[in-house]
Coordinates of C-alpha atoms and ligand atoms in Angstrom, one line a residue:
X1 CA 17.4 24.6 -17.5
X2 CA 19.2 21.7 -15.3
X3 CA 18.6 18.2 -16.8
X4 CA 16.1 16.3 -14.4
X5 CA 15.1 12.8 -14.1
X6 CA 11.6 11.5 -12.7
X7 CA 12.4 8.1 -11.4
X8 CA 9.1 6.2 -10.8
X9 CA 9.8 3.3 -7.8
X10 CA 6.8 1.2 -9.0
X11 CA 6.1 2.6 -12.3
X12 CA 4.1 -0.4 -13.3
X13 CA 1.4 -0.1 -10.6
X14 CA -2.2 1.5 -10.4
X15 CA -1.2 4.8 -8.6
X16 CA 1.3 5.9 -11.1
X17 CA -1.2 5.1 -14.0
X18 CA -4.2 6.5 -12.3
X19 CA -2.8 9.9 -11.0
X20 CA 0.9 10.5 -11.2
X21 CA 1.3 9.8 -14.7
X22 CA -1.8 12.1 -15.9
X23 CA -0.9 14.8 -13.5
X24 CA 2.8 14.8 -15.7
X25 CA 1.1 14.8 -18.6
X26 CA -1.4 17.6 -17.8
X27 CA 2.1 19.4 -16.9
X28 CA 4.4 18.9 -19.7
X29 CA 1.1 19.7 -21.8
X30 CA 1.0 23.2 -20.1
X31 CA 4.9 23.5 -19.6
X32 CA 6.9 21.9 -22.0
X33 CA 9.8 20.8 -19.6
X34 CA 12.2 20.0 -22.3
X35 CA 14.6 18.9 -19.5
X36 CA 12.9 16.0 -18.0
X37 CA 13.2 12.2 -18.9
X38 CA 11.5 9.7 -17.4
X39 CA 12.9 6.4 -15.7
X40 CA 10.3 3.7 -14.4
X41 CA 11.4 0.6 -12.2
X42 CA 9.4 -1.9 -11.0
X43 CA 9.4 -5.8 -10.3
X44 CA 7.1 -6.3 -13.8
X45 CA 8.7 -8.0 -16.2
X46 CA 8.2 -4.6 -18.6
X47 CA 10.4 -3.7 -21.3
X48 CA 10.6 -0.1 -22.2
X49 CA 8.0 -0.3 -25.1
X50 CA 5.3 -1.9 -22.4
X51 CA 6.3 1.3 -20.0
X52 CA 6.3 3.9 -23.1
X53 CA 2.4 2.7 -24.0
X54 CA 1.7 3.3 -20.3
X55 CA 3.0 6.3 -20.5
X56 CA 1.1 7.7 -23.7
X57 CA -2.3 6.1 -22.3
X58 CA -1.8 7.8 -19.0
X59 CA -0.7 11.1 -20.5
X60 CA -4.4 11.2 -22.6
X61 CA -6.3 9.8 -19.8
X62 CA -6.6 12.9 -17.7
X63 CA -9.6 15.3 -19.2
X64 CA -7.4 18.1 -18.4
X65 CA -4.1 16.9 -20.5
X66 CA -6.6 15.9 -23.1
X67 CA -8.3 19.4 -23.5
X68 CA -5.3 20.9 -23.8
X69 CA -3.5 18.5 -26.1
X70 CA -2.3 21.5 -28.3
X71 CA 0.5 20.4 -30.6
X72 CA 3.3 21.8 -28.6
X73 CA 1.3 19.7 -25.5
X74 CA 1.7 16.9 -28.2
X75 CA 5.0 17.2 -28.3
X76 CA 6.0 17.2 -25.0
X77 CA 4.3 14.1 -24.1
X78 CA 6.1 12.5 -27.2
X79 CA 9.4 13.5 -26.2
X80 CA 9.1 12.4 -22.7
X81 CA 7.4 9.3 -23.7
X82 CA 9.4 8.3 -26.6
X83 CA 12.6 8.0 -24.6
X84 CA 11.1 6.8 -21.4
X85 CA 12.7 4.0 -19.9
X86 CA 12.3 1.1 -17.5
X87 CA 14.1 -1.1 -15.4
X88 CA 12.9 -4.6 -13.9
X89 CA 14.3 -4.1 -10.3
X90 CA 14.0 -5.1 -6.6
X91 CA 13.5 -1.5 -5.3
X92 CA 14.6 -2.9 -1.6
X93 CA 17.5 -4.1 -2.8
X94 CA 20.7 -1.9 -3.1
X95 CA 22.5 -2.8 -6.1
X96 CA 19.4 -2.4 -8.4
X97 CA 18.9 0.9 -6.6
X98 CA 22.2 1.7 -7.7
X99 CA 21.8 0.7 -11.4
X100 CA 18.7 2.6 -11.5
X101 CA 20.3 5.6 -10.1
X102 CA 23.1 5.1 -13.2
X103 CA 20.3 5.1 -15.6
X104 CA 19.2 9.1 -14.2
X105 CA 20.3 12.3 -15.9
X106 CA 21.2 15.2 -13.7
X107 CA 18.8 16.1 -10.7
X108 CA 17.2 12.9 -9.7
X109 CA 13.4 13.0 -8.5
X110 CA 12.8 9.9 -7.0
X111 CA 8.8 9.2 -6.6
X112 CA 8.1 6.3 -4.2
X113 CA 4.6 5.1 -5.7
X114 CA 5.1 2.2 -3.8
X115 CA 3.1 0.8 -0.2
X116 CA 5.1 2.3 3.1
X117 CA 6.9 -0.8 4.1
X118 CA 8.6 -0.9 1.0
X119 CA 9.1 2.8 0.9
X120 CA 10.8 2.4 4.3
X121 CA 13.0 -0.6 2.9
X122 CA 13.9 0.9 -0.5
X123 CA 15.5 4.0 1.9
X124 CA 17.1 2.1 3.6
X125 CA 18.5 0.6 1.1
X126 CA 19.3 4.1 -0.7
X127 CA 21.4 5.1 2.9
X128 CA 23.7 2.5 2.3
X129 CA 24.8 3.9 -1.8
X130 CA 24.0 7.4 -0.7
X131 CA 21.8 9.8 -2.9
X132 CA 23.2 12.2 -5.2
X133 CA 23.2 15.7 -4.8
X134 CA 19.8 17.7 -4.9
X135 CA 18.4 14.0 -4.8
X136 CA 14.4 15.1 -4.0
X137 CA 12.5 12.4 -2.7
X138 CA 8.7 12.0 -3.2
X139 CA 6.6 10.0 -0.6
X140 CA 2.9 9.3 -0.7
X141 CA 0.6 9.0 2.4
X142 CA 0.2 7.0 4.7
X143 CA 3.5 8.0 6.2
X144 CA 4.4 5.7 8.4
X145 CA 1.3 3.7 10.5
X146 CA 1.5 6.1 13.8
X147 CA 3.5 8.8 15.0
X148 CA 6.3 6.3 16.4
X149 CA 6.8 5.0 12.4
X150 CA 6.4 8.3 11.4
X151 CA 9.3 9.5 13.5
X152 CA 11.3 6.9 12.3
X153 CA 10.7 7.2 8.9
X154 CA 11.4 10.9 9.3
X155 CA 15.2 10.1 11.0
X156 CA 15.8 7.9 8.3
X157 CA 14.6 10.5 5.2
X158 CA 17.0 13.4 7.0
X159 CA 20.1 10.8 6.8
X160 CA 19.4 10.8 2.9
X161 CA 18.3 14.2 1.7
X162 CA 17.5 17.4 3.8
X163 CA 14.3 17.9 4.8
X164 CA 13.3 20.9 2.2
X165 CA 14.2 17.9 -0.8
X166 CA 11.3 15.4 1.1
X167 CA 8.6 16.0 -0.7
X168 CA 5.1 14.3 1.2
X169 CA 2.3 14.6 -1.0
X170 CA -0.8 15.5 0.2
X171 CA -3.0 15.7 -3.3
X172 CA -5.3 17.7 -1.5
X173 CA -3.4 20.7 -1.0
X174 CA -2.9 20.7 -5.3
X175 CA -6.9 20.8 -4.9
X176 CA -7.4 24.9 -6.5
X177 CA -10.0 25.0 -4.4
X178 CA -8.5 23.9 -1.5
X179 CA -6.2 26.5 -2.6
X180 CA -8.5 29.0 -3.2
X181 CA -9.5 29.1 1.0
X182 CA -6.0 31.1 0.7
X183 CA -7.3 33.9 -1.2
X184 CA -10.8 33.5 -0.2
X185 CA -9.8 34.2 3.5
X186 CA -6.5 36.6 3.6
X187 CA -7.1 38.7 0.2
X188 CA -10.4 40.1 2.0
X189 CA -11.3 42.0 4.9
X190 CA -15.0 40.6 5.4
X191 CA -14.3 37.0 5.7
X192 CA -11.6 37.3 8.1
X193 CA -12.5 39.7 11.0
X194 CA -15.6 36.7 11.3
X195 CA -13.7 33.8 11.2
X196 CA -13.4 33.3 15.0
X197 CA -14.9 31.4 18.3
X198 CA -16.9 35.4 18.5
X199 CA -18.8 34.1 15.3
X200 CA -18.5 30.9 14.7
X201 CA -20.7 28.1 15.9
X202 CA -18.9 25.0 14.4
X203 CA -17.0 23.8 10.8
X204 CA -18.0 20.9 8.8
X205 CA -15.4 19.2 6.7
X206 CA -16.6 16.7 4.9
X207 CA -16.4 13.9 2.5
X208 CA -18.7 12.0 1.1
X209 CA -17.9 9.6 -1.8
X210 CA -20.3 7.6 -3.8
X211 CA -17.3 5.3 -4.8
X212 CA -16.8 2.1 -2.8
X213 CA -13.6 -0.1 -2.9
X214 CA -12.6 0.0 -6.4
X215 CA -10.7 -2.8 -6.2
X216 CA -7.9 -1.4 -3.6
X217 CA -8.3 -3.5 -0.7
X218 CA -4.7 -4.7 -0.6
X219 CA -4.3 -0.6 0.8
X220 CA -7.6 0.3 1.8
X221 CA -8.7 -2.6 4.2
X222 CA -5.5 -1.7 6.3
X223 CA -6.1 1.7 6.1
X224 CA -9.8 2.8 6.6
X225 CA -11.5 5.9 6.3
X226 CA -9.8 7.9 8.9
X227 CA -6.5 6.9 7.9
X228 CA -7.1 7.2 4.4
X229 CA -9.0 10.4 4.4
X230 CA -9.2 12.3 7.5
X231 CA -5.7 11.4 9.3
X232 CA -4.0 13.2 5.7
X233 CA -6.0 15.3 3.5
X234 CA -9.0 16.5 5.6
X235 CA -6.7 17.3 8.5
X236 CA -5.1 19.5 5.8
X237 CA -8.3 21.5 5.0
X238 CA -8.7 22.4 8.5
X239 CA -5.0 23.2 8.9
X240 CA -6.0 25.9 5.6
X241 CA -8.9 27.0 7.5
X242 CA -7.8 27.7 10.8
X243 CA -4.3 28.9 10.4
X244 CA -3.4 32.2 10.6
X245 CA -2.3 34.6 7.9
X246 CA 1.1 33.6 7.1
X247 CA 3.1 36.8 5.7
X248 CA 3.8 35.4 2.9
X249 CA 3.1 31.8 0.7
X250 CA 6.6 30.9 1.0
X251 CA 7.3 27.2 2.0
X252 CA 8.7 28.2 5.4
X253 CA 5.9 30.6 6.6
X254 CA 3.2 28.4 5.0
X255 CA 4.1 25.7 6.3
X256 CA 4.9 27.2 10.0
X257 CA 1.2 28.5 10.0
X258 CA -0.3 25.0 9.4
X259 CA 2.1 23.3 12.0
X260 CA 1.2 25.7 13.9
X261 CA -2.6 25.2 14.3
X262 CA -2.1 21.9 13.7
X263 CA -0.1 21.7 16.9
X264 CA -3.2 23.5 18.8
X265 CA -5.7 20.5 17.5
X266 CA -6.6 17.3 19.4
X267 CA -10.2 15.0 20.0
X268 CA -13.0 17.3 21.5
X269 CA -12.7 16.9 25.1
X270 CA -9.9 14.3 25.2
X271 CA -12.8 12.1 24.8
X272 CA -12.4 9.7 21.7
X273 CA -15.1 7.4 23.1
X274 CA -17.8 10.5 22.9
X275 CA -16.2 12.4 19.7
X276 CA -16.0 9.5 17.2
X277 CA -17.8 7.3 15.0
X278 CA -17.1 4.6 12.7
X279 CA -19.5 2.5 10.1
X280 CA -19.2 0.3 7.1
X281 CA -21.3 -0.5 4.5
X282 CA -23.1 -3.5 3.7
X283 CA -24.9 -4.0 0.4
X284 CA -27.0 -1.5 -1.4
X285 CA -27.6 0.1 -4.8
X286 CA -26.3 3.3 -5.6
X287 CA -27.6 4.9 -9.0
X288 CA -27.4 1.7 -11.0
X289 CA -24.5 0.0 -9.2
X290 CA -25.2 -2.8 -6.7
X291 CA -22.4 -3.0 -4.1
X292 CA -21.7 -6.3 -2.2
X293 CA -21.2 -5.3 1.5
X294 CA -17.6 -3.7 2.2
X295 CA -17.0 -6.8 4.0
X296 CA -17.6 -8.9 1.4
X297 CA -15.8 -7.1 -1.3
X298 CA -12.6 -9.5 -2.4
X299 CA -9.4 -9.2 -0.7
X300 CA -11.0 -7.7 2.2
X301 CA -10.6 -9.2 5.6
X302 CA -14.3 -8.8 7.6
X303 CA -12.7 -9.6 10.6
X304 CA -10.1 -6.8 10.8
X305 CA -13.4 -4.4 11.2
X306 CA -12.3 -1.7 9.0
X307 CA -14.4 1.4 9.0
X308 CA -15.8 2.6 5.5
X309 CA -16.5 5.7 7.0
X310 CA -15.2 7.8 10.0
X311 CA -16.5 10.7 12.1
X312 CA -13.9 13.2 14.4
X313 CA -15.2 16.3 16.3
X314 CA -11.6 17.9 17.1
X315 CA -10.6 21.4 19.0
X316 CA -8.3 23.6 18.2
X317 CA -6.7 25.4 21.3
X318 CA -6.0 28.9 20.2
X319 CA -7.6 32.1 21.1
X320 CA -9.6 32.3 17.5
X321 CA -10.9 28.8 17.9
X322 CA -11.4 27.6 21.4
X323 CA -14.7 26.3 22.1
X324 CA -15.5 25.7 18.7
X325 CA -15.9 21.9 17.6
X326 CA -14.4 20.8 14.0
X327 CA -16.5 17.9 12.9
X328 CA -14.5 15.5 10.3
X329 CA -16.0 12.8 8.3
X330 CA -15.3 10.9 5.1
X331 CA -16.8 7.9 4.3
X332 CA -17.2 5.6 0.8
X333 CA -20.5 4.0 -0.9
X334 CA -22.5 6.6 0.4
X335 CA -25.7 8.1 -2.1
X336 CA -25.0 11.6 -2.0
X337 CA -21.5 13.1 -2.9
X338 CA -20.9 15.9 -0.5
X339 CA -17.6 17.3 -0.7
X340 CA -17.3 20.8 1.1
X341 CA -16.1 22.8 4.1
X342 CA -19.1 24.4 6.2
X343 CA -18.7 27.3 8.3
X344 CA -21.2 27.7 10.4
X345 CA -22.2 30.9 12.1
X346 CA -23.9 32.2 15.5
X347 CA -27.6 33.6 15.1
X348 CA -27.8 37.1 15.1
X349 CA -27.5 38.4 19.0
X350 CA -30.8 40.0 17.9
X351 CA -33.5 40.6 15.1
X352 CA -35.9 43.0 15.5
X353 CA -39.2 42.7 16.6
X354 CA -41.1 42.8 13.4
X355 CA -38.9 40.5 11.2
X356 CA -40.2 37.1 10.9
X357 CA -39.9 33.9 9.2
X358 CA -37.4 31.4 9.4
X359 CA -34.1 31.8 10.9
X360 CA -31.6 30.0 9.3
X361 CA -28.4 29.7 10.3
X362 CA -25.2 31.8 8.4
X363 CA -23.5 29.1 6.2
X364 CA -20.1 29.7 4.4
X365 CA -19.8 26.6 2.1
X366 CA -16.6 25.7 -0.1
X367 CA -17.6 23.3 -2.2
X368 CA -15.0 20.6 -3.1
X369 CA -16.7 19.2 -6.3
X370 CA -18.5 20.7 -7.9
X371 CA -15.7 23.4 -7.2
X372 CA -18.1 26.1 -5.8
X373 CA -18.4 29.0 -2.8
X374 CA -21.5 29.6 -1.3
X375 CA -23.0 32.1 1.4
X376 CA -26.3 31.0 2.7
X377 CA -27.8 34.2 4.6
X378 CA -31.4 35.7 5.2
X379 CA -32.9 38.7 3.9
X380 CA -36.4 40.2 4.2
X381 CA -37.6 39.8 0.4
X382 CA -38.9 39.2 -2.3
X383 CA -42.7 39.3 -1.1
X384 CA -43.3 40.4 1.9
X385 CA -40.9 42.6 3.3
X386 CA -40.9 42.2 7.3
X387 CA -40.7 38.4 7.0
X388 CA -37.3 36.8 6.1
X389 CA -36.7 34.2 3.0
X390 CA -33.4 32.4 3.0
X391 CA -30.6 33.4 0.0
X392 CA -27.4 31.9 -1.2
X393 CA -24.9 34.2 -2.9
X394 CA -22.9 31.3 -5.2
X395 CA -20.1 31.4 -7.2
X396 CA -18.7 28.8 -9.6
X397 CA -14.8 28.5 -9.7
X398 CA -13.2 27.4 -12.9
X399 CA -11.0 24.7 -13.3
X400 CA -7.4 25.2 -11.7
X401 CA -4.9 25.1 -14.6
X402 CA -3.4 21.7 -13.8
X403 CA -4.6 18.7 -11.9
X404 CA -4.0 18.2 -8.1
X405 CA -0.9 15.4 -9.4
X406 CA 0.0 18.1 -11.8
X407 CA 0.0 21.2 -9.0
X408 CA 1.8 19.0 -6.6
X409 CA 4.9 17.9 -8.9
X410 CA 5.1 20.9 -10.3
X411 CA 6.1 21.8 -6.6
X412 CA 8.4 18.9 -6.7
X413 CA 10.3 19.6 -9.6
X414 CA 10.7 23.2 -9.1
X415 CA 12.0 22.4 -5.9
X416 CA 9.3 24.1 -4.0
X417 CA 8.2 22.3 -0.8
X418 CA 5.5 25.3 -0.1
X419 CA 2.4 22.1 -1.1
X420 CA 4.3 19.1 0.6
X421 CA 3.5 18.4 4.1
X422 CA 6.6 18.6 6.3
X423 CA 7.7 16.3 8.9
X424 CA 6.7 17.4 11.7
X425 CA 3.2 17.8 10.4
X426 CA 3.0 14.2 9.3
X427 CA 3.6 13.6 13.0
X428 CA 1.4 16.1 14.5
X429 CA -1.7 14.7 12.2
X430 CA -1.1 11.2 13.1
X431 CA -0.9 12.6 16.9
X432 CA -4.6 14.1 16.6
X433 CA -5.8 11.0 15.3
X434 CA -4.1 8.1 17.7
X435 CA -6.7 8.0 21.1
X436 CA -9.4 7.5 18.2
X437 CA -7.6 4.8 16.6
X438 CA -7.0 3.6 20.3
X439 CA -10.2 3.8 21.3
X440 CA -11.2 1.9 17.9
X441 CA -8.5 -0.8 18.5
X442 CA -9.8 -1.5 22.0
X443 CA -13.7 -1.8 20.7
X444 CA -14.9 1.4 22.7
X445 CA -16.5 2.3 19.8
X446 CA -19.2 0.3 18.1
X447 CA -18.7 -0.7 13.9
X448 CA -22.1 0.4 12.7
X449 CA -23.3 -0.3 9.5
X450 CA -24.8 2.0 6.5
X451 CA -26.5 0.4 3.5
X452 CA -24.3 1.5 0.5
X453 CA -26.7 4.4 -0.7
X454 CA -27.6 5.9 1.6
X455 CA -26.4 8.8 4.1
X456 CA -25.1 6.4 6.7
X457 CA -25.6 6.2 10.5
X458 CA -28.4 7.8 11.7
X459 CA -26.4 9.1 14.8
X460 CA -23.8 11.1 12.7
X461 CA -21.9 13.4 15.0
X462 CA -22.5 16.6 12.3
X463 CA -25.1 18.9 12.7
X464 CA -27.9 19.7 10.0
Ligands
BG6_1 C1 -7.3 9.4 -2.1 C2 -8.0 8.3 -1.2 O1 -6.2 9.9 -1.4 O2 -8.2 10.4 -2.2 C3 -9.2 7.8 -1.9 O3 -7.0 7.2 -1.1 C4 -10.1 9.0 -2.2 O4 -9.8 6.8 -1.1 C5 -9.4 10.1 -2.9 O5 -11.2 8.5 -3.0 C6 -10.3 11.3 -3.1 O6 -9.6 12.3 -3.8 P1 -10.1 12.8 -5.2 O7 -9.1 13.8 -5.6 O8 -10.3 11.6 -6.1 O9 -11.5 13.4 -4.9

């Protein structure tokens, strides 16, 4: 096995103990990967001891990497951890790049856990020394601030490292049951023949977290809810629902079909005013936390009017989808956590005279957490026989083997791009979103408010 080295470009900050670092350890617990060593940089005045008890506390915190903490899952957290190593450095400045780059071993994996300016400068900085060979890089969203910065940042990434070594993660897609929309539509022939504008009335995907801020303003007040949710990962889910079959799962064809549809997707009726929403939440209780209002929470500025949540209704232009609307919406503080992808269907053209009782809409729910598929139909019993009672047939998915962090670098370090999103998706999704952050910029759309706690504006733009 080739010798690799994980460089960490801000190894001392919350992402990379939060989700990188447990998704490594959830992998090396299920893999071994005897040929990896681990370098962290960042501007903390760390010495490698500091980094090394990062890295053991991170490598337990994750529930999967602690179930599975068998000894040889023992091990290979020891092994990577006790030799870990890290480097105080200025990650936008070129010498330090180039000392860091001295201290790797073989393939270098360089993951930019770092804010996208300084991404953007650190590359820059890495054009001028040059990369190694097989260099991957590793970029978290946002990518870029638009599609212009996108672009740009795209032009710059090719000049380092060919596009198949740019790895953009998208945790989402190392989701299993994101995953799983793969098998659930193209490994069976009743899903699939349905799964059209013939059928289908609308699809719901949507978001709702009970979490507020968590102390993240410094990203999330320039961000906001469509940026941070919808622009990246739930733009993603649709891309896994509407595509079509790709022959095969390989990175090319996979990725085509997502581009593809992708490409085919824009604001229902070019009409950003009508098909968009956005609210944040002032203060309310939810379970037994009190939440200040968003716009008081510290670090945040109230007067840049970020959105806690966001609402899109988008088309998608193909012959399978036209005319049917694709409602997105994510937003934070909110009291119920609902985290699924609704499909909903047509009534029946007709049911006989005879058969009565409620008619409730055909519902195909994937269920993001609780990790769950549903199929809500009606059937005429139990009782009576003529009159219908609703029934949902429900499955339970298990766990996926590793975390989304751990899915997505196994990707990376296998040299797999098939779960990165590829450049000119990055572009296309910020595309879909710009007249609705237009529209927002120019104040066509109102900033409602929500209580944190409850279900948020009364006006949603998704059905029941
Ligand atoms: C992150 C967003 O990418 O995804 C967060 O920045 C959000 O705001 C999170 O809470 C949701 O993902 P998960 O995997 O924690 O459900």
């Amino acid at each position: 096995m080739t010798q690799q080295t994980l460089l960490i470009l801000g190894a001392s900050g919350d992402l990379t103990a939060r989700l990188l670092l447990p998704g490594l350890g959830a992998l090396l617990a299920l893999e071994g990967r005897k040929n990896l060593s681990l370098v962290g940089a960042g501007t903390d005045d760390w010495d490698d001891d500091t980094w090394r008890t990062r890295v053991r506390e991170s490598f337990g915190r994750d529930d999967k990497a602690a179930d599975s903490a068998v000894p040889e899952g023992d091990a290979a957290h020891s092994a990577v951890a006790n030799e870990a190593r890290y480097l105080r450095a200025d990650v936008t400045d070129k010498n330090d790049l180039k000392h860091l780059l001295d201290a790797c071993q073989g393939e270098v994996v360089i993951f930019f856990a770092l804010p996208p300016s300084v991404t953007a400068k650190a590359c820059a900085a890495f054009r001028e020394i040059g990369l190694p060979d097989r260099t991957r890089l590793v970029l978290e969203k946002p990518f870029g601030v638009d599609e212009k910065t996108a672009q740009s940042l795209n032009a710059l990434l090719v000049q380092l490292v060919p596009e198949t070594q740019i790895h953009r993660v998208d945790h989402f897609l190392g989701k299993s049951t994101v995953l799983n929309i793969l098998g659930l539509r193209f490994a069976n022939r009743i899903f699939e023949p349905v799964l059209n504008n013939q059928h289908v009335e609308s699809v719901d995907i949507v978001f709702d977290e009970d979490l507020g801020l968590e102390s993240r303003a410094g990203y999330y007040d320039g961000a906001g809810a469509l940026v941070d949710m919808i622009q990246s990962h739930l733009l993603q889910i649709l891309a896994m629902l509407a595509m079509d079959a790709p022959p095969s799962l390989d990175a090319h064809e996979f990725r085509d079909s997502k581009a593809q549809v992708l490409r085919a997707t824009h604001v229902w009726g070019d009409d950003a005013r009508a098909s968009s929403r956005r609210a944040r939440y002032t203060a309310g209780t939810i379970g037994d936390r009190q939440l200040p209002s968003y716009a008081d929470e510290s670090g945040v500025d109230a007067s840049r009017g970020t959105e806690t949540l966001a609402e899109i209704v988008l088309a998608v232009d193909t012959w399978r989808w036209a005319g049917v609307p694709f409602r997105l919406r994510s937003g934070k503080a909110l009291g119920g956590r609902r985290k699924e992808a609704v499909v909903t269907f047509k009534p029946a053209p007709w049911v006989p005279t005879g058969l009565t009782g409620p008619d409730r809409p055909d519902r195909l729910r994937i269920l993001f957490s609780p990790d769950r598929l549903e199929l809500d139909v009606d059937i005429n019993g139990p009782g009576d026989p003529f009159v219908l009672d609703p029934a949902t047939l429900g499955t339970d998915f298990g766990p996926g083997e590793l975390p989304p962090y751990g899915e997505v670098l196994r990707g990376v370090l296998e040299d797999d791009p098939t779960l990165s999103v590829r450049g000119d998706t990055a572009e296309v999704c910020w595309r879909i979103v710009q007249p609705v952050l237009d529209a927002w910029r120019a104040g066509e759309v109102p900033l409602q408010e929500y209580p944190a706690g409850s279900t948020g504006p009364s006006d949603s733009l998704l059905g029941g």
